[in-house]
Coordinates of C-alpha atoms and ligand atoms in Angstrom, one line a residue:
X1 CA -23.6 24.5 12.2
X2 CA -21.8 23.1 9.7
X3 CA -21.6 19.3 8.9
X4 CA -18.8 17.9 7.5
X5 CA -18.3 14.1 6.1
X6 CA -15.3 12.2 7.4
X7 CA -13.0 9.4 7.8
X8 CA -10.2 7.5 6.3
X9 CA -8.2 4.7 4.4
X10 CA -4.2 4.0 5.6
X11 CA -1.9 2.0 4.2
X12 CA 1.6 1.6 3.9
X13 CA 2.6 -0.7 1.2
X14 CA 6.1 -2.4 0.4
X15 CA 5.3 -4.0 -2.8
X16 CA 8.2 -6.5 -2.1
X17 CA 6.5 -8.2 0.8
X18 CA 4.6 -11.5 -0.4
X19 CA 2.4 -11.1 2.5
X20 CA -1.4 -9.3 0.2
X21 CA -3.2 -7.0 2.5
X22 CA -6.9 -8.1 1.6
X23 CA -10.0 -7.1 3.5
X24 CA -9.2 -9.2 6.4
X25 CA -5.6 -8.2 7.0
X26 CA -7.9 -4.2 7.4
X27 CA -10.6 -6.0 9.8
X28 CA -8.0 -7.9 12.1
X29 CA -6.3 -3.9 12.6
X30 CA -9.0 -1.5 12.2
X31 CA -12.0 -1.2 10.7
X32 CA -14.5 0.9 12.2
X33 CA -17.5 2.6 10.6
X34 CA -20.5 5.0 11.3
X35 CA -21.0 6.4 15.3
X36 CA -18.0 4.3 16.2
X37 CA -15.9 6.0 14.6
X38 CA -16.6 9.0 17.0
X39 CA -16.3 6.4 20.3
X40 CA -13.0 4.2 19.3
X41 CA -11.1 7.6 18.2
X42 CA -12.1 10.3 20.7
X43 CA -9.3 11.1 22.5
X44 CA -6.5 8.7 20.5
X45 CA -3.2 10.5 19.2
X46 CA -4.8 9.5 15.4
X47 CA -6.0 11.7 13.0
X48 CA -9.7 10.8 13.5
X49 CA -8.8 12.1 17.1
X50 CA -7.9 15.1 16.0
X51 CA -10.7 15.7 13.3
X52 CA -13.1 14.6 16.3
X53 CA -11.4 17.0 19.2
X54 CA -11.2 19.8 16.8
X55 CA -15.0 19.7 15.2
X56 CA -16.6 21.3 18.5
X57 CA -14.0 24.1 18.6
X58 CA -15.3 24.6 15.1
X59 CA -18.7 23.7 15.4
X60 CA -19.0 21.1 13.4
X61 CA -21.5 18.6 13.3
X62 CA -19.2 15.1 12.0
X63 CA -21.3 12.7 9.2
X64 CA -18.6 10.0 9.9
X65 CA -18.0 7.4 6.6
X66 CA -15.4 4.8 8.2
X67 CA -11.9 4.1 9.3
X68 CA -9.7 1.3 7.7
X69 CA -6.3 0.7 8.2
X70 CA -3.7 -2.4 8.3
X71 CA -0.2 -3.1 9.5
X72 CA 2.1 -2.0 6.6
X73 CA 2.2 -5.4 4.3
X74 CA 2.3 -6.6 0.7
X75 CA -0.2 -5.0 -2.4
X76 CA -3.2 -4.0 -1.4
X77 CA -6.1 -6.5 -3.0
X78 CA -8.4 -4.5 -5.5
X79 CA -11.4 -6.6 -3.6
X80 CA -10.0 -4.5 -0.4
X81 CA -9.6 -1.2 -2.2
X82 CA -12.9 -1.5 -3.7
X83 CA -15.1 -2.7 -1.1
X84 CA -13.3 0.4 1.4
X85 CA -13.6 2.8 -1.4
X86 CA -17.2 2.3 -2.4
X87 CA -17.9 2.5 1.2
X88 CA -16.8 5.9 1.6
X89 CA -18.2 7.1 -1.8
X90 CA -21.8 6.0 -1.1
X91 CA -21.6 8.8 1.5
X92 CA -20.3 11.1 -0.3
X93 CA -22.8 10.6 -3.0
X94 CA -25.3 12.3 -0.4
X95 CA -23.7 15.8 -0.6
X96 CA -25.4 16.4 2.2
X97 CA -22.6 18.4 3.9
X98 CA -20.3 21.1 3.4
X99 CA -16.8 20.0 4.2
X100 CA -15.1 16.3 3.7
X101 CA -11.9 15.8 6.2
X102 CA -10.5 12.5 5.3
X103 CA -6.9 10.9 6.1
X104 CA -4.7 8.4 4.3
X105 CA -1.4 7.6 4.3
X106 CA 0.2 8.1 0.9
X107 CA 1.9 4.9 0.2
X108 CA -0.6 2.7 -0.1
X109 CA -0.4 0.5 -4.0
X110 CA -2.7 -1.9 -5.0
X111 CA -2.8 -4.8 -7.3
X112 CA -2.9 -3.0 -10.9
X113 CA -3.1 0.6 -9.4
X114 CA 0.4 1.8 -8.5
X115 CA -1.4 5.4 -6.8
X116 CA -3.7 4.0 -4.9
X117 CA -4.0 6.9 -2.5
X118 CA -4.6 9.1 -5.2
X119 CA -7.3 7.1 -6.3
X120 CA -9.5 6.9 -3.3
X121 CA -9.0 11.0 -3.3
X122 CA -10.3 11.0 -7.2
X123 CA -13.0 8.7 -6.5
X124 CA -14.3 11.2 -3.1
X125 CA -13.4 14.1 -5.4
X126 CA -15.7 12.8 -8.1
X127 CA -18.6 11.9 -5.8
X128 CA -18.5 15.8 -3.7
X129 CA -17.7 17.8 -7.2
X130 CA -15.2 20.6 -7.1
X131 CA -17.4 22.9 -5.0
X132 CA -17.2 21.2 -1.5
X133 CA -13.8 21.8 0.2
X134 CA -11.5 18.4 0.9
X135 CA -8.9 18.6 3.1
X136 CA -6.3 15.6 3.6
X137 CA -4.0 14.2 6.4
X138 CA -1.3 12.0 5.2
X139 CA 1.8 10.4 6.9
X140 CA 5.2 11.8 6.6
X141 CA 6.4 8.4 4.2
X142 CA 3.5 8.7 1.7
X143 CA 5.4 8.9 -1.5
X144 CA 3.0 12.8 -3.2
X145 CA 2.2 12.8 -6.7
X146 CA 0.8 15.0 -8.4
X147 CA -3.1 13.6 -8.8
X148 CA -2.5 13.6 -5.2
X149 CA -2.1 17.2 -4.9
X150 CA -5.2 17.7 -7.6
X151 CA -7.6 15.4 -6.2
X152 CA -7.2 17.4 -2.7
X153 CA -7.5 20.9 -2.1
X154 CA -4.9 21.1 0.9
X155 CA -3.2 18.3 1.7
X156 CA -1.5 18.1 5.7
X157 CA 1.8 16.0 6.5
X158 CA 2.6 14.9 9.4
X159 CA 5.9 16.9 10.9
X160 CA 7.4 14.2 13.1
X161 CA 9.3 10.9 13.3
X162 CA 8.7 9.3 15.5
X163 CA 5.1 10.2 14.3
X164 CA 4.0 11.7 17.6
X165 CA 1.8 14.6 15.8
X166 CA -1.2 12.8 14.3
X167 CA -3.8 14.2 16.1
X168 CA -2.5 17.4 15.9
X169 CA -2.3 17.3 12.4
X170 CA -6.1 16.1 12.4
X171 CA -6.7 19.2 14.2
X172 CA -4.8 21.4 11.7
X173 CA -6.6 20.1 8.5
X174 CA -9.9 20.8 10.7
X175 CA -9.1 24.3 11.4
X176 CA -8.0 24.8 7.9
X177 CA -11.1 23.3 6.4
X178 CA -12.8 25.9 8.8
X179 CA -11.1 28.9 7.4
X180 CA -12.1 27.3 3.8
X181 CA -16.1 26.9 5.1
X182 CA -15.6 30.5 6.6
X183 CA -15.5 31.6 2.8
X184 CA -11.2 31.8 2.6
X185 CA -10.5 31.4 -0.9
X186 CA -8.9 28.1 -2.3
X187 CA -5.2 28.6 -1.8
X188 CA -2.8 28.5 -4.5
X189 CA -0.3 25.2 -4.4
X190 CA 3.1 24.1 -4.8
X191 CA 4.6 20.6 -4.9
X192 CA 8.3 19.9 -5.6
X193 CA 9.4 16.3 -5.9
X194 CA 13.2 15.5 -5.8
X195 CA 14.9 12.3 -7.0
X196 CA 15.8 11.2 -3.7
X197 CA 15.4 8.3 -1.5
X198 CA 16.3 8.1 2.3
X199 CA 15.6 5.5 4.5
X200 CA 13.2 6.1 7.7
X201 CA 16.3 5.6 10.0
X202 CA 17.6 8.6 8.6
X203 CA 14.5 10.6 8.1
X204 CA 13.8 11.2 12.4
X205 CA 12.9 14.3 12.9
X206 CA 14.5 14.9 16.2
X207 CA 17.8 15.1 15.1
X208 CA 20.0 16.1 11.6
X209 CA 19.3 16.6 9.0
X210 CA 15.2 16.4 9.4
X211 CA 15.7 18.5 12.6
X212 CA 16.9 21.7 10.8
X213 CA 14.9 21.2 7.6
X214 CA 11.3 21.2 10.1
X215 CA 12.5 23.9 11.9
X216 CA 12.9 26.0 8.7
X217 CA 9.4 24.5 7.7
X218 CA 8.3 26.1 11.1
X219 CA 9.8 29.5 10.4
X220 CA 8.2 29.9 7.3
X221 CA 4.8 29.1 8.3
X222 CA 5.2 31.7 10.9
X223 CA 6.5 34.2 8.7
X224 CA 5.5 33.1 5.1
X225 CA 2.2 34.0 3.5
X226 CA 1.0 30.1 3.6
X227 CA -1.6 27.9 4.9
X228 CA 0.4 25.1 5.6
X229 CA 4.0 23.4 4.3
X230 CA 4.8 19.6 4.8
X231 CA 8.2 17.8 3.9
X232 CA 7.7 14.0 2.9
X233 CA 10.4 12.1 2.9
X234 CA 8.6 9.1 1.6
X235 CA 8.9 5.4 1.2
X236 CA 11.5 3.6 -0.4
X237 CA 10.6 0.1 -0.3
X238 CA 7.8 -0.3 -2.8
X239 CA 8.7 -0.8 -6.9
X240 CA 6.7 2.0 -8.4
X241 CA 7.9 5.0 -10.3
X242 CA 7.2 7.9 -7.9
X243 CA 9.0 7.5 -4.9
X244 CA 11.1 10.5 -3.9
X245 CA 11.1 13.5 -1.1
X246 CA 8.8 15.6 -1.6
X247 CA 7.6 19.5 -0.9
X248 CA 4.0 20.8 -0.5
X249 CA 2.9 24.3 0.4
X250 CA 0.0 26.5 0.5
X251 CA -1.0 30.1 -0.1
X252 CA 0.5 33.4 -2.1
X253 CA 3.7 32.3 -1.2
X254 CA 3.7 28.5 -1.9
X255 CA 6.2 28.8 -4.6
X256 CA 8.6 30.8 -3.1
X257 CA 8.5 28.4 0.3
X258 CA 8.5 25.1 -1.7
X259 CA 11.4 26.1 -3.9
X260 CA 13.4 27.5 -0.3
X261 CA 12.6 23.9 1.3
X262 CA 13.1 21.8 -1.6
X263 CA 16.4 23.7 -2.3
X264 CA 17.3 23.0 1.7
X265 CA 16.6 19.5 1.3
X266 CA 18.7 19.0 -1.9
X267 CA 22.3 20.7 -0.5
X268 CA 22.1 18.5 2.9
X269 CA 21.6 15.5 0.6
X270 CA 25.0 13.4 1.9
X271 CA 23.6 14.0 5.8
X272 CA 20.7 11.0 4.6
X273 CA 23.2 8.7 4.0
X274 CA 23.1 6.1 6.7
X275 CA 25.4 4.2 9.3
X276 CA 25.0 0.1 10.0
X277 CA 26.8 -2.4 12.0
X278 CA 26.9 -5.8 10.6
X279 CA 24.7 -8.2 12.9
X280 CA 28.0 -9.9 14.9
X281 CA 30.0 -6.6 15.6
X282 CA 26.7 -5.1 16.2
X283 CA 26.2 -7.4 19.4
X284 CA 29.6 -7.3 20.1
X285 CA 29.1 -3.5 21.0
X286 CA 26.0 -4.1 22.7
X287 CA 27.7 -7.1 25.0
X288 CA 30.4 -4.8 25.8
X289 CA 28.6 -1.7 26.8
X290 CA 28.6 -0.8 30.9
X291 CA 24.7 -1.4 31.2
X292 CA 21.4 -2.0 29.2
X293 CA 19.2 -2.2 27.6
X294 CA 21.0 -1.8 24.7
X295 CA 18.7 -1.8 21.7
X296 CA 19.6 -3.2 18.3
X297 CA 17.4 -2.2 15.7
X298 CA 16.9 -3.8 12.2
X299 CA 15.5 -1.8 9.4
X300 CA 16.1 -4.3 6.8
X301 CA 13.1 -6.3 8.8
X302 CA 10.8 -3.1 9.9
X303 CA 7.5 -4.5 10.2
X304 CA 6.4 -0.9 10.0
X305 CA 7.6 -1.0 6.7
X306 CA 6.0 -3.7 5.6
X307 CA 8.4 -6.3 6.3
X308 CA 7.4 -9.7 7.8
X309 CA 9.0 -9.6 10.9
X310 CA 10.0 -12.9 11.0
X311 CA 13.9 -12.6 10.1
X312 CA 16.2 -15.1 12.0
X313 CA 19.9 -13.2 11.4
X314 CA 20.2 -10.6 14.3
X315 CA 18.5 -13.8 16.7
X316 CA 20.8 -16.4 15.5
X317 CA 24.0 -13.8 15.7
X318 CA 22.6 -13.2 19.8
X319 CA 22.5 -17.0 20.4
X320 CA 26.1 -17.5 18.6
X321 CA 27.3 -14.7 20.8
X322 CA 26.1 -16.0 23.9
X323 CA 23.9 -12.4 24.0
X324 CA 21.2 -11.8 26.4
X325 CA 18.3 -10.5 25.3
X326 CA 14.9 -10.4 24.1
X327 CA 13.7 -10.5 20.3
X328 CA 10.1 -10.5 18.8
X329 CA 9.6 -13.2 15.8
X330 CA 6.0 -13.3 14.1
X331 CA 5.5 -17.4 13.6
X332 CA 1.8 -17.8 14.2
X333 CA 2.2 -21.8 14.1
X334 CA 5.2 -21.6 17.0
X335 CA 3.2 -19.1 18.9
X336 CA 0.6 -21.6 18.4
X337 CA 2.6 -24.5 19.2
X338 CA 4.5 -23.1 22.2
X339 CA 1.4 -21.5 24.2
X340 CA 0.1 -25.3 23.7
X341 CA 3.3 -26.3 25.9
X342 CA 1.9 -24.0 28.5
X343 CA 3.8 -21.8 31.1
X344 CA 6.6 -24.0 32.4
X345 CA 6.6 -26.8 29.6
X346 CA 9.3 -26.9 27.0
X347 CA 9.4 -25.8 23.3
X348 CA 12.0 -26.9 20.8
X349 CA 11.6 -26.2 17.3
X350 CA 11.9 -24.1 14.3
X351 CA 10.7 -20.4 14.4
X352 CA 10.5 -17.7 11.6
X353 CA 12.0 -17.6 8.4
X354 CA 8.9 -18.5 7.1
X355 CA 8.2 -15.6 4.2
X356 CA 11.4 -14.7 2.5
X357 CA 15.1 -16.7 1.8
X358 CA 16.0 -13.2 2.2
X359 CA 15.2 -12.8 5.9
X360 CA 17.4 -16.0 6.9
X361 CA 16.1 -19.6 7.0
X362 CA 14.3 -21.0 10.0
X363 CA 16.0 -21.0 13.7
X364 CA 16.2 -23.7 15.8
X365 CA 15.2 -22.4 19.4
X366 CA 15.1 -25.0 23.0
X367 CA 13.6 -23.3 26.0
X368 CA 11.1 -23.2 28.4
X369 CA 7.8 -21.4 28.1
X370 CA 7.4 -18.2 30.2
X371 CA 4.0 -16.7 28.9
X372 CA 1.6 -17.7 26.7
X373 CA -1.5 -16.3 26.1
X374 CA -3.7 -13.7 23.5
X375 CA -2.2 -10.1 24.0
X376 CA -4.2 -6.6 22.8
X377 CA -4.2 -3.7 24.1
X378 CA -4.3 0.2 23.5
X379 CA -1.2 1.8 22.7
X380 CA 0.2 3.8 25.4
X381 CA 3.3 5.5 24.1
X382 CA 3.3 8.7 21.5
X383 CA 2.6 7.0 18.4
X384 CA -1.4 6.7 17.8
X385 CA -1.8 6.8 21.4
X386 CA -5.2 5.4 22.1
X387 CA -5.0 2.8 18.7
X388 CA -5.8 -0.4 19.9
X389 CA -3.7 -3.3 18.8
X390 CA -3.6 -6.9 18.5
X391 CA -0.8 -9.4 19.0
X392 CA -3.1 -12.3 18.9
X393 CA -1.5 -15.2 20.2
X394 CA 1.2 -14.5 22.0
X395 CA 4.3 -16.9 23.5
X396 CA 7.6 -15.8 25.4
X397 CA 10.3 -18.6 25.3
X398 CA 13.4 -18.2 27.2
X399 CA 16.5 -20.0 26.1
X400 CA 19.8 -19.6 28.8
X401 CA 20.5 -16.1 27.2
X402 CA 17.8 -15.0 24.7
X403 CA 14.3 -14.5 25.3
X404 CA 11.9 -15.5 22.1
X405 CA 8.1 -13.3 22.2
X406 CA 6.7 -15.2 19.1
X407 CA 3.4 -13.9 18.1
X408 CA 0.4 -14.9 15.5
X409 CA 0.1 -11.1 14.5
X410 CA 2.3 -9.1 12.9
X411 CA 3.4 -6.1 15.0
X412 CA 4.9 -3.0 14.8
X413 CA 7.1 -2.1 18.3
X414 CA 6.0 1.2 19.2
X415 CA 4.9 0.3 22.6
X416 CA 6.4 -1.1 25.8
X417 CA 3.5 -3.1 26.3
X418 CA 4.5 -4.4 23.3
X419 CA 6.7 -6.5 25.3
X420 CA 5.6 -6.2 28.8
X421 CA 2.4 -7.7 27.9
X422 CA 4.4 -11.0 27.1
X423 CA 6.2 -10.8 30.3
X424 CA 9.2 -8.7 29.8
X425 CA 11.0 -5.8 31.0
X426 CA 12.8 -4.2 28.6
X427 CA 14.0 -1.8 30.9
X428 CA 16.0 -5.2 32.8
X429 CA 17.0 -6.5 29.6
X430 CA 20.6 -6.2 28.7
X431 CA 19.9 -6.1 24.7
X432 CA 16.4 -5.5 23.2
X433 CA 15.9 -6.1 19.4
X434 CA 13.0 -4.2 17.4
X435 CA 12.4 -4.7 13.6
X436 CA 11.8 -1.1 12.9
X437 CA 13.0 2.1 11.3
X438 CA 12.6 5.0 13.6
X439 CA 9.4 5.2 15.2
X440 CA 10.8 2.6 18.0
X441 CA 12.3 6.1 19.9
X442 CA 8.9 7.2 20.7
X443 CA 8.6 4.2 23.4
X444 CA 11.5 3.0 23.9
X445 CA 14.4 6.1 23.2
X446 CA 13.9 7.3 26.8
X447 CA 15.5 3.7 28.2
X448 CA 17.9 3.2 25.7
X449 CA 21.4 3.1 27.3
X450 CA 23.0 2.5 24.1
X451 CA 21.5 2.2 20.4
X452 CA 22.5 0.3 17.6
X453 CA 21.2 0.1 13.7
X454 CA 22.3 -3.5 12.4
X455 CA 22.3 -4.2 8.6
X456 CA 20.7 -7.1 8.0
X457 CA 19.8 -9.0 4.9
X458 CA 16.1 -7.4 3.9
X459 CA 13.1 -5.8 2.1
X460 CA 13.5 -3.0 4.3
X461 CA 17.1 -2.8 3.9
X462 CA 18.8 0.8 5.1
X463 CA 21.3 0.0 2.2
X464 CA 19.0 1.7 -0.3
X465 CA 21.1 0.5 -3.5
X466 CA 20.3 -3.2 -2.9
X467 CA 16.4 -2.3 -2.6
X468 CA 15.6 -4.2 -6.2
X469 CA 13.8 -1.2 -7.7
X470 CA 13.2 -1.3 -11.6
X471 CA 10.3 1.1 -12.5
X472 CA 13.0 4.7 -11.3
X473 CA 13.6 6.8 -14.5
X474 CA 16.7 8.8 -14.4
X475 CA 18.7 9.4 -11.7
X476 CA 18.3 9.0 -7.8
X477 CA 20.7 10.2 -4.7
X478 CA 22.3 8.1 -3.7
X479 CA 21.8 5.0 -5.9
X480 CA 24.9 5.1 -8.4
Ligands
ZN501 ZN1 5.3 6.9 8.5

């Protein structure tokens, strides 16, 4: 039997969000270490899920370090990277095993290091030597470099948005890291970066152009002499000078496949640009469409992507309008303030707008209170199934059209219980509006009657040329 050290650190950081991710922004979402890691994960859609699922086909015995991730957010503190990092290293120090599986996300930054990803792979790499095998998940938006690609010796991306493969890809990099234990030589690598930046409602994978480039991916990992390929798109929305799509493959013919995608990629280049609706048209459309829900998602305030969730222009454009709907606004004092009416007692008062001008000023809402209460649960859609979540306090106030779920945690909408928890159906609401990219269709893109993205002002913004990026060198498609 073989045993094999593992675990992870995820972060998704958009260095334009004021909101630091510290070591309590990781506890409040997840951080789990030692057996636990083995109880909270078995079974989940996450990587450690698949790591943990695929170690018995391999015979593994799992020496787990820990898990630590937060909701996508502002710089990560060096305290936080630190403290998570040293945690990991002081098993790996042990070298008592053979194989380290370990997953991170790829666009994590933290105060004064830019790579922080990277980093966390040099500091493993240093502790285990070159001699132990380390293989690597990472999410399809991690923005690759190349002391990314040296610290690891085969890195796996996920192949989906909506991210729906994570435990599959956990089981991947196990089998992989199998092969390597079973005495398969180190595989040669290839990573292309292109000057490109696309936007995650642009980058789904279920439809063009990302459709036809993973399907090519596919082909050549059937047919190719590889290990593994992965395409990542990567993250826009975070100032440092390596963003970009990028290419990774594995094996003999690494070169030849990474050169065939990365070529792909380049010539559909104008198929990434996106489409928007201004917030007032937008909901005119939605209004006029034969039945619901209709669901009007804002990228420019995707809490997925690190944005505070607490933008006021889609909510005060459905209240001008007349609109029905519902929409989810993170104001821990109003949630706070509104459960204290109770169920049936009235709130009036300002709500969100609290972290950025940018995201509109604060809205004046007047209704009654229809939930209050703390929410969590376990997500029950594709993404992460298994994860558990927190909303913390949680309170639903309906005006005459628009319903307000105002919660004390930031949260990203990949789950119906998302809203159901806080007393609404979005399948009976006529408009529904998520602050997200694209990972929304992996809950909700079954009820959707009608779909919407609406271009309003943000960090997250889908108009990539008014992201205020200053650290790019040379030229990027499609900023002028
Ligand atoms: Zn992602």
């Amino acid at each position: 039997m073989r045993r094999v050290l593992f675990g992870g650190i995820w972060h998704e950081t958009n260095s334009f969000c004021p909101v630091q991710t510290d070591l309590h922004a990781f506890q409040r979402f997840a951080l789990i270490e030692g057996d636990a890691l083995l109880t909270v994960y078995e079974g989940t859609n996450t990587e450690i899920g698949g790591f943990v699922a695929e170690a018995c086909q391999q015979d593994f015995e799992l020496v787990p370090t820990l898990f630590a991730g937060a909701t996508p957010s502002g710089l990560v503190s060096r305290a936080a990277l630190d403290h998570l990092t040293n945690a990991v290293v002081v098993h790996a120090q042990q070298r008592d095993f053979d194989g380290v599986l370990f997953a991170i996300h790829g666009a994590m930054v933290a105060e004064t290091i830019d790579e922080a990803d990277a980093y966390i792979l040099q500091c493993l790499r240093n502790a285990i030597g070159t001699d132990i095998p380390l293989v690597v998940t990472f999410d399809l938006h991690g923005n690759i470099t190349q002391p990314l690609v040296d610290a690891a010796d085969v890195l796996v991306g996920y192949d989906t948005l909506p991210h729906v493969d994570m435990a599959e890809r956990g089981r991947e990099a196990t089998q992989i890291l199998g092969r390597l234990l079973d005495g398969a030589a180190l595989p040669r690598k290839a990573f292309r970066k292109m000057p490109m930046l696309t936007v995650p409602q642009m980058q789904g994978t279920e439809s063009d152009p990302m459709r036809g480039i993973m399907a090519e991916l596919h082909r050549l990992e059937q047919h190719a002499r590889i290990m593994t390929a992965s395409v990542a798109p990567g993250f826009p929305y975070t100032d440092v000078p390596h963003l970009g799509m990028a290419v990774l493959a594995y094996g003999d013919d690494a070169d030849a496949v990474a050169d065939r995608l990365a070529n792909l990629i380049w010539s559909r280049r104008e198929q990434f640009r996106p489409y928007l609706l201004s917030p007032e048209p937008a909901v005119g459309r939605a209004m006029a469409e034969p039945s619901g829900p209709v669901f009007l998602t804002e990228p420019a305030d995707n809490v997925g992507g690190g944005a505070p969730g607490d933008g006021t222009t889609l909510l005060a454009a459905m209240v001008t309008a007349d609109a029905a709907g519902t929409v989810v606004i993170w104001d821990p004092a109003a949630a706070a303030a509104a459960s204290s009416a109770g169920v049936g007692g009235r709130f009036r008062g300002d709500i969100g707008g609290r972290t950025l001008p940018l995201h509109g000023p604060p809205f004046t809402i007047d209704g009654y209170v229809t939930f209050a209460g703390p929410v969590a649960y376990r997500r029950d859609a594709a993404y992460m199934t298994g994860q558990p979540v927190d909303l913390g306090l949680v309170a639903t106030v309906a005006m005459a059209g628009v319903k307000v779920v105002l919660t004390s945690e930031r949260a990203m909408p990949f789950d119906t219980l998302h809203l159901r928890r806080a007393g609404i159906s979005p399948e009976h609401e006529r408009i529904v509006s998520l602050k997200c990219g694209s990972n929304w269709r992996a809950a909700f893109g079954d009820m959707a009657a009608a779909q919407y993205y609406v271009d309003t002002p943000g960090i997250c913004t889908s108009n990539i040329e008014r992201v205020p990026l200053t650290r790019l060198r040379g030229e990027y498609f499609p900023l002028a």
